[in-house]
Amino acid sequence: ETGVTQTPRHLVMGMTNKKSLKCEQHLGHNAMYWYKQSAKKPLELMFVYNFKEQTENNSVPSRFSPECPNSSHLFLHLHTLQPEDSALYLCASSHVGGSYEQYFGPGTRLTVT
Amino acid sequence: QKEVEQNSGPLSVPEGAIASLNCTYSDRGSQSFFWYRQYSGKSPELIMSIYSNGDKEDGRFTAQLNKASQYVSLLIRDSQPSDSATYLCAVNDNTGNQFYFGTGTSLTVIP
């Protein structure tokens, strides 16, 4: 595997379900990010892990819970979501202290029914 | 609220022409600037990064940065139909903790 991978690519879940999104980066980066992309809106940065430590939580509802066990893996745990949470969820990684260039995974298309 | 502004478009150019995409940002502390290309249904793909005032060229792409005017642009020379996509501008303050994206400019290159 190369770059940034995400699973699953598509997810349909009910409002009472619990699911997790997984991200893995193979670039040797030290920071990982979760973004939400909704139609007609800018990319919204949700969570930042810098050297495995969460450094930013941009006022994200508690129904989204991130986990970063090491600098290569990132999870987003989902529970009791709302239909307005339906969006493309993107994972990215970068080298903080280096180029700061962010590389994105393919995304998970989430639909909440 | 730190903002990144882009014209949403759509911007249409004929094949072979120069496409010019513009972006302004509000945070004077911004240090790193990026252009991403996003095809419909796909994730953003990094195409250019620029860190200092002036021009940076990579193949058919040229990024231009003017920190005094808080302005960054992307020129695409010899535009191809495959360049048709949404182009996102992003800025970072070099903490690695906050990246701000514009809403993107939709570009269509007409054969």
PDB file of C-alpha atoms in Angstrom:
ATOM      1  CA  GLU A   1       0.000   0.000   0.000  1.00  0.00           C
ATOM      2  CA  THR A   2       1.183   3.490  -0.741  1.00  0.00           C
ATOM      3  CA  GLY A   3       0.085   6.963   0.305  1.00  0.00           C
ATOM      4  CA  VAL A   4      -2.957   7.287   2.530  1.00  0.00           C
ATOM      5  CA  THR A   5      -5.595   4.578   2.619  1.00  0.00           C
ATOM      6  CA  GLN A   6      -9.089   4.682   4.085  1.00  0.00           C
ATOM      7  CA  THR A   7     -11.678   2.033   4.802  1.00  0.00           C
ATOM      8  CA  PRO A   8     -14.498   1.594   4.185  1.00  0.00           C
ATOM      9  CA  ARG A   9     -14.950   3.620   0.998  1.00  0.00           C
ATOM     10  CA  HIS A  10     -18.728   3.721   1.410  1.00  0.00           C
ATOM     11  CA  LEU A  11     -20.822   3.405   4.560  1.00  0.00           C
ATOM     12  CA  VAL A  12     -24.558   3.541   5.146  1.00  0.00           C
ATOM     13  CA  MET A  13     -25.619   3.590   8.759  1.00  0.00           C
ATOM     14  CA  GLY A  14     -28.722   4.218  10.799  1.00  0.00           C
ATOM     15  CA  MET A  15     -28.857   6.887  13.454  1.00  0.00           C
ATOM     16  CA  THR A  16     -28.562   4.325  16.251  1.00  0.00           C
ATOM     17  CA  ASN A  17     -25.604   2.451  14.811  1.00  0.00           C
ATOM     18  CA  LYS A  18     -21.971   2.568  15.885  1.00  0.00           C
ATOM     19  CA  LYS A  19     -19.287   2.352  13.240  1.00  0.00           C
ATOM     20  CA  SER A  20     -15.636   3.273  12.803  1.00  0.00           C
ATOM     21  CA  LEU A  21     -13.655   4.737   9.931  1.00  0.00           C
ATOM     22  CA  LYS A  22     -10.044   3.726   9.537  1.00  0.00           C
ATOM     23  CA  CYS A  23      -7.121   5.594   8.019  1.00  0.00           C
ATOM     24  CA  GLU A  24      -3.528   4.491   7.498  1.00  0.00           C
ATOM     25  CA  GLN A  25      -0.650   6.526   6.116  1.00  0.00           C
ATOM     26  CA  HIS A  26       2.468   4.984   4.551  1.00  0.00           C
ATOM     27  CA  LEU A  27       4.366   8.262   4.060  1.00  0.00           C
ATOM     28  CA  GLY A  28       6.318   8.471   7.312  1.00  0.00           C
ATOM     29  CA  HIS A  29       4.411  11.587   8.342  1.00  0.00           C
ATOM     30  CA  ASN A  30       3.994  12.762  11.923  1.00  0.00           C
ATOM     31  CA  ALA A  31       0.559  14.384  11.767  1.00  0.00           C
ATOM     32  CA  MET A  32      -2.859  13.090  10.741  1.00  0.00           C
ATOM     33  CA  TYR A  33      -6.163  14.840  10.199  1.00  0.00           C
ATOM     34  CA  TRP A  34      -9.866  14.176   9.778  1.00  0.00           C
ATOM     35  CA  TYR A  35     -11.876  16.429   7.474  1.00  0.00           C
ATOM     36  CA  LYS A  36     -15.541  16.582   6.570  1.00  0.00           C
ATOM     37  CA  GLN A  37     -16.545  17.641   3.066  1.00  0.00           C
ATOM     38  CA  SER A  38     -20.154  18.556   2.421  1.00  0.00           C
ATOM     39  CA  ALA A  39     -21.572  19.874  -0.835  1.00  0.00           C
ATOM     40  CA  LYS A  40     -21.008  23.602  -1.461  1.00  0.00           C
ATOM     41  CA  LYS A  41     -18.980  24.016   1.742  1.00  0.00           C
ATOM     42  CA  PRO A  42     -15.246  24.351   2.333  1.00  0.00           C
ATOM     43  CA  LEU A  43     -13.382  21.393   3.720  1.00  0.00           C
ATOM     44  CA  GLU A  44     -13.952  21.374   7.480  1.00  0.00           C
ATOM     45  CA  LEU A  45     -11.030  20.322   9.651  1.00  0.00           C
ATOM     46  CA  MET A  46     -12.403  18.143  12.448  1.00  0.00           C
ATOM     47  CA  PHE A  47      -9.433  16.719  14.334  1.00  0.00           C
ATOM     48  CA  VAL A  48      -5.673  17.026  14.285  1.00  0.00           C
ATOM     49  CA  TYR A  49      -3.152  14.612  15.727  1.00  0.00           C
ATOM     50  CA  ASN A  50       0.369  15.957  15.850  1.00  0.00           C
ATOM     51  CA  PHE A  51       2.968  13.372  16.954  1.00  0.00           C
ATOM     52  CA  LYS A  52       0.013  11.174  18.086  1.00  0.00           C
ATOM     53  CA  GLU A  53      -1.298  13.847  20.425  1.00  0.00           C
ATOM     54  CA  GLN A  54      -4.612  15.497  19.684  1.00  0.00           C
ATOM     55  CA  THR A  55      -3.864  19.177  19.243  1.00  0.00           C
ATOM     56  CA  GLU A  56      -7.078  20.511  17.749  1.00  0.00           C
ATOM     57  CA  ASN A  57     -10.736  19.682  18.071  1.00  0.00           C
ATOM     58  CA  ASN A  58     -12.640  22.172  16.012  1.00  0.00           C
ATOM     59  CA  SER A  59     -15.891  22.164  17.988  1.00  0.00           C
ATOM     60  CA  VAL A  60     -16.893  18.772  16.673  1.00  0.00           C
ATOM     61  CA  PRO A  61     -19.936  17.107  18.283  1.00  0.00           C
ATOM     62  CA  SER A  62     -19.136  14.328  20.724  1.00  0.00           C
ATOM     63  CA  ARG A  63     -20.869  11.779  18.488  1.00  0.00           C
ATOM     64  CA  PHE A  64     -17.581  11.826  16.577  1.00  0.00           C
ATOM     65  CA  SER A  65     -14.691  10.346  18.561  1.00  0.00           C
ATOM     66  CA  PRO A  66     -11.157  10.136  17.146  1.00  0.00           C
ATOM     67  CA  GLU A  67      -8.442   7.700  18.106  1.00  0.00           C
ATOM     68  CA  CYS A  68      -4.782   7.741  17.084  1.00  0.00           C
ATOM     69  CA  PRO A  69      -2.915   4.700  18.438  1.00  0.00           C
ATOM     70  CA  ASN A  70       0.302   5.565  16.566  1.00  0.00           C
ATOM     71  CA  SER A  71       1.550   8.018  13.981  1.00  0.00           C
ATOM     72  CA  SER A  72       0.443   5.799  11.076  1.00  0.00           C
ATOM     73  CA  HIS A  73      -3.113   4.958  12.078  1.00  0.00           C
ATOM     74  CA  LEU A  74      -6.160   7.085  12.731  1.00  0.00           C
ATOM     75  CA  PHE A  75      -9.726   6.124  13.502  1.00  0.00           C
ATOM     76  CA  LEU A  76     -12.984   8.025  13.656  1.00  0.00           C
ATOM     77  CA  HIS A  77     -15.605   6.351  15.817  1.00  0.00           C
ATOM     78  CA  LEU A  78     -19.187   7.244  14.990  1.00  0.00           C
ATOM     79  CA  HIS A  79     -22.299   6.843  17.132  1.00  0.00           C
ATOM     80  CA  THR A  80     -25.851   8.204  17.121  1.00  0.00           C
ATOM     81  CA  LEU A  81     -25.203  10.265  14.022  1.00  0.00           C
ATOM     82  CA  GLN A  82     -27.700  12.605  12.414  1.00  0.00           C
ATOM     83  CA  PRO A  83     -28.717  12.747   8.733  1.00  0.00           C
ATOM     84  CA  GLU A  84     -26.833  16.066   8.395  1.00  0.00           C
ATOM     85  CA  ASP A  85     -23.636  14.160   9.165  1.00  0.00           C
ATOM     86  CA  SER A  86     -23.864  12.526   5.749  1.00  0.00           C
ATOM     87  CA  ALA A  87     -20.765  13.685   3.879  1.00  0.00           C
ATOM     88  CA  LEU A  88     -17.383  12.651   2.504  1.00  0.00           C
ATOM     89  CA  TYR A  89     -14.937  12.062   5.345  1.00  0.00           C
ATOM     90  CA  LEU A  90     -11.335  12.551   4.378  1.00  0.00           C
ATOM     91  CA  CYS A  91      -8.190  11.573   6.190  1.00  0.00           C
ATOM     92  CA  ALA A  92      -4.925  13.377   5.496  1.00  0.00           C
ATOM     93  CA  SER A  93      -1.371  13.295   6.746  1.00  0.00           C
ATOM     94  CA  SER A  94       1.530  15.725   6.652  1.00  0.00           C
ATOM     95  CA  HIS A  95       5.063  16.246   7.877  1.00  0.00           C
ATOM     96  CA  VAL A  96       4.903  18.940  10.537  1.00  0.00           C
ATOM     97  CA  GLY A  97       8.226  20.736  10.707  1.00  0.00           C
ATOM     98  CA  GLY A  98       8.873  19.872   7.089  1.00  0.00           C
ATOM     99  CA  SER A  99       6.859  20.816   4.038  1.00  0.00           C
ATOM    100  CA  TYR A 100       3.450  20.795   5.775  1.00  0.00           C
ATOM    101  CA  GLU A 101       2.047  19.403   2.528  1.00  0.00           C
ATOM    102  CA  GLN A 102      -1.088  17.408   3.223  1.00  0.00           C
ATOM    103  CA  TYR A 103      -1.850  14.223   1.346  1.00  0.00           C
ATOM    104  CA  PHE A 104      -5.373  12.911   1.349  1.00  0.00           C
ATOM    105  CA  GLY A 105      -6.824   9.450   1.355  1.00  0.00           C
ATOM    106  CA  PRO A 106      -9.644   8.508  -1.044  1.00  0.00           C
ATOM    107  CA  GLY A 107     -12.319   9.269   1.565  1.00  0.00           C
ATOM    108  CA  THR A 108     -15.303   7.471   3.038  1.00  0.00           C
ATOM    109  CA  ARG A 109     -18.697   8.427   1.626  1.00  0.00           C
ATOM    110  CA  LEU A 110     -21.012   8.277   4.656  1.00  0.00           C
ATOM    111  CA  THR A 111     -24.782   8.222   4.432  1.00  0.00           C
ATOM    112  CA  VAL A 112     -26.829   8.391   7.633  1.00  0.00           C
ATOM    113  CA  THR A 113     -30.398   7.163   7.255  1.00  0.00           C
TER     114      THR A 113
ATOM    115  CA  GLN B   1     -12.754  33.445  11.625  1.00  0.00           C
ATOM    116  CA  LYS B   2      -9.800  32.952   9.314  1.00  0.00           C
ATOM    117  CA  GLU B   3     -10.977  32.788   5.741  1.00  0.00           C
ATOM    118  CA  VAL B   4      -9.805  31.705   2.352  1.00  0.00           C
ATOM    119  CA  GLU B   5     -11.779  33.148  -0.538  1.00  0.00           C
ATOM    120  CA  GLN B   6     -11.991  31.817  -4.069  1.00  0.00           C
ATOM    121  CA  ASN B   7     -14.314  32.564  -6.948  1.00  0.00           C
ATOM    122  CA  SER B   8     -16.590  29.534  -7.182  1.00  0.00           C
ATOM    123  CA  GLY B   9     -16.787  29.818 -10.958  1.00  0.00           C
ATOM    124  CA  PRO B  10     -17.489  28.009 -13.094  1.00  0.00           C
ATOM    125  CA  LEU B  11     -14.483  29.131 -15.095  1.00  0.00           C
ATOM    126  CA  SER B  12     -14.454  27.971 -18.689  1.00  0.00           C
ATOM    127  CA  VAL B  13     -11.430  28.190 -20.975  1.00  0.00           C
ATOM    128  CA  PRO B  14     -10.762  26.712 -24.417  1.00  0.00           C
ATOM    129  CA  GLU B  15      -8.232  23.943 -24.800  1.00  0.00           C
ATOM    130  CA  GLY B  16      -4.712  25.323 -25.078  1.00  0.00           C
ATOM    131  CA  ALA B  17      -5.503  28.567 -23.257  1.00  0.00           C
ATOM    132  CA  ILE B  18      -4.195  29.778 -19.908  1.00  0.00           C
ATOM    133  CA  ALA B  19      -6.482  29.260 -16.925  1.00  0.00           C
ATOM    134  CA  SER B  20      -6.021  31.701 -14.040  1.00  0.00           C
ATOM    135  CA  LEU B  21      -7.295  30.816 -10.573  1.00  0.00           C
ATOM    136  CA  ASN B  22      -7.202  33.249  -7.681  1.00  0.00           C
ATOM    137  CA  CYS B  23      -7.310  33.019  -3.904  1.00  0.00           C
ATOM    138  CA  THR B  24      -7.173  35.531  -1.055  1.00  0.00           C
ATOM    139  CA  TYR B  25      -6.676  34.769   2.610  1.00  0.00           C
ATOM    140  CA  SER B  26      -7.317  36.717   5.782  1.00  0.00           C
ATOM    141  CA  ASP B  27      -4.663  35.420   8.217  1.00  0.00           C
ATOM    142  CA  ARG B  28      -1.412  37.361   7.890  1.00  0.00           C
ATOM    143  CA  GLY B  29       0.267  34.606   9.908  1.00  0.00           C
ATOM    144  CA  SER B  30      -0.177  32.160   7.039  1.00  0.00           C
ATOM    145  CA  GLN B  31       3.139  30.715   5.937  1.00  0.00           C
ATOM    146  CA  SER B  32       2.394  27.797   3.620  1.00  0.00           C
ATOM    147  CA  PHE B  33       0.104  27.846   0.609  1.00  0.00           C
ATOM    148  CA  PHE B  34      -1.214  24.957  -1.409  1.00  0.00           C
ATOM    149  CA  TRP B  35      -3.254  24.238  -4.500  1.00  0.00           C
ATOM    150  CA  TYR B  36      -5.240  21.031  -4.771  1.00  0.00           C
ATOM    151  CA  ARG B  37      -7.138  19.571  -7.688  1.00  0.00           C
ATOM    152  CA  GLN B  38     -10.307  17.621  -6.956  1.00  0.00           C
ATOM    153  CA  TYR B  39     -12.130  15.630  -9.587  1.00  0.00           C
ATOM    154  CA  SER B  40     -15.810  14.945  -9.017  1.00  0.00           C
ATOM    155  CA  GLY B  41     -16.255  12.114  -6.523  1.00  0.00           C
ATOM    156  CA  LYS B  42     -12.545  11.976  -5.716  1.00  0.00           C
ATOM    157  CA  SER B  43     -10.352  13.316  -2.924  1.00  0.00           C
ATOM    158  CA  PRO B  44      -8.146  16.413  -3.246  1.00  0.00           C
ATOM    159  CA  GLU B  45      -4.786  15.895  -4.928  1.00  0.00           C
ATOM    160  CA  LEU B  46      -1.877  18.207  -4.126  1.00  0.00           C
ATOM    161  CA  ILE B  47      -0.535  19.901  -7.248  1.00  0.00           C
ATOM    162  CA  MET B  48       1.501  22.864  -5.968  1.00  0.00           C
ATOM    163  CA  SER B  49       2.912  24.259  -2.750  1.00  0.00           C
ATOM    164  CA  ILE B  50       4.497  27.684  -2.322  1.00  0.00           C
ATOM    165  CA  TYR B  51       6.109  29.263   0.687  1.00  0.00           C
ATOM    166  CA  SER B  52       7.775  32.531  -0.368  1.00  0.00           C
ATOM    167  CA  ASN B  53       6.766  35.524  -2.429  1.00  0.00           C
ATOM    168  CA  GLY B  54       7.113  35.221  -6.166  1.00  0.00           C
ATOM    169  CA  ASP B  55       6.476  32.529  -8.724  1.00  0.00           C
ATOM    170  CA  LYS B  56       6.987  28.798  -8.588  1.00  0.00           C
ATOM    171  CA  GLU B  57       6.731  26.755 -11.749  1.00  0.00           C
ATOM    172  CA  ASP B  58       6.125  23.026 -12.118  1.00  0.00           C
ATOM    173  CA  GLY B  59       5.438  21.857 -15.643  1.00  0.00           C
ATOM    174  CA  ARG B  60       2.304  23.576 -16.937  1.00  0.00           C
ATOM    175  CA  PHE B  61       1.482  24.951 -13.486  1.00  0.00           C
ATOM    176  CA  THR B  62       2.721  28.214 -11.971  1.00  0.00           C
ATOM    177  CA  ALA B  63       1.833  29.329  -8.462  1.00  0.00           C
ATOM    178  CA  GLN B  64       2.206  32.993  -7.548  1.00  0.00           C
ATOM    179  CA  LEU B  65       2.306  34.349  -4.001  1.00  0.00           C
ATOM    180  CA  ASN B  66       2.061  37.908  -2.751  1.00  0.00           C
ATOM    181  CA  LYS B  67       1.999  37.963   1.046  1.00  0.00           C
ATOM    182  CA  ALA B  68       1.648  41.735   1.257  1.00  0.00           C
ATOM    183  CA  SER B  69      -1.596  41.535  -0.721  1.00  0.00           C
ATOM    184  CA  GLN B  70      -2.557  38.208   0.894  1.00  0.00           C
ATOM    185  CA  TYR B  71      -3.058  36.745  -2.523  1.00  0.00           C
ATOM    186  CA  VAL B  72      -2.082  33.469  -4.141  1.00  0.00           C
ATOM    187  CA  SER B  73      -2.865  32.366  -7.678  1.00  0.00           C
ATOM    188  CA  LEU B  74      -2.471  29.359  -9.933  1.00  0.00           C
ATOM    189  CA  LEU B  75      -1.879  29.555 -13.662  1.00  0.00           C
ATOM    190  CA  ILE B  76      -2.404  26.522 -15.864  1.00  0.00           C
ATOM    191  CA  ARG B  77      -0.781  26.873 -19.269  1.00  0.00           C
ATOM    192  CA  ASP B  78      -1.863  24.910 -22.338  1.00  0.00           C
ATOM    193  CA  SER B  79      -5.040  23.822 -20.555  1.00  0.00           C
ATOM    194  CA  GLN B  80      -6.264  20.317 -21.340  1.00  0.00           C
ATOM    195  CA  PRO B  81      -9.734  18.800 -20.961  1.00  0.00           C
ATOM    196  CA  SER B  82      -8.214  16.572 -18.263  1.00  0.00           C
ATOM    197  CA  ASP B  83      -7.598  19.734 -16.202  1.00  0.00           C
ATOM    198  CA  SER B  84     -11.367  20.110 -15.776  1.00  0.00           C
ATOM    199  CA  ALA B  85     -11.861  19.833 -12.024  1.00  0.00           C
ATOM    200  CA  THR B  86     -12.379  21.890  -8.892  1.00  0.00           C
ATOM    201  CA  TYR B  87      -9.259  23.652  -7.641  1.00  0.00           C
ATOM    202  CA  LEU B  88      -8.906  24.219  -3.912  1.00  0.00           C
ATOM    203  CA  CYS B  89      -6.662  26.798  -2.284  1.00  0.00           C
ATOM    204  CA  ALA B  90      -5.381  26.056   1.236  1.00  0.00           C
ATOM    205  CA  VAL B  91      -3.216  27.922   3.741  1.00  0.00           C
ATOM    206  CA  ASN B  92      -1.405  26.910   6.910  1.00  0.00           C
ATOM    207  CA  ASP B  93       0.304  28.888   9.668  1.00  0.00           C
ATOM    208  CA  ASN B  94       3.192  26.408   9.916  1.00  0.00           C
ATOM    209  CA  THR B  95       2.003  24.931  13.163  1.00  0.00           C
ATOM    210  CA  GLY B  96       0.542  21.958  11.340  1.00  0.00           C
ATOM    211  CA  ASN B  97      -2.553  22.395  13.450  1.00  0.00           C
ATOM    212  CA  GLN B  98      -4.838  24.452  11.272  1.00  0.00           C
ATOM    213  CA  PHE B  99      -5.374  24.307   7.552  1.00  0.00           C
ATOM    214  CA  TYR B 100      -7.947  26.568   5.951  1.00  0.00           C
ATOM    215  CA  PHE B 101      -9.466  25.713   2.594  1.00  0.00           C
ATOM    216  CA  GLY B 102     -11.442  27.798   0.156  1.00  0.00           C
ATOM    217  CA  THR B 103     -14.669  26.485  -1.363  1.00  0.00           C
ATOM    218  CA  GLY B 104     -12.881  25.849  -4.645  1.00  0.00           C
ATOM    219  CA  THR B 105     -13.104  27.102  -8.227  1.00  0.00           C
ATOM    220  CA  SER B 106     -14.698  24.849 -10.809  1.00  0.00           C
ATOM    221  CA  LEU B 107     -12.702  24.822 -14.056  1.00  0.00           C
ATOM    222  CA  THR B 108     -13.965  23.464 -17.362  1.00  0.00           C
ATOM    223  CA  VAL B 109     -11.598  23.193 -20.318  1.00  0.00           C
ATOM    224  CA  ILE B 110     -13.547  23.088 -23.560  1.00  0.00           C
ATOM    225  CA  PRO B 111     -12.077  20.902 -26.341  1.00  0.00           C
TER     226      PRO B 111
END
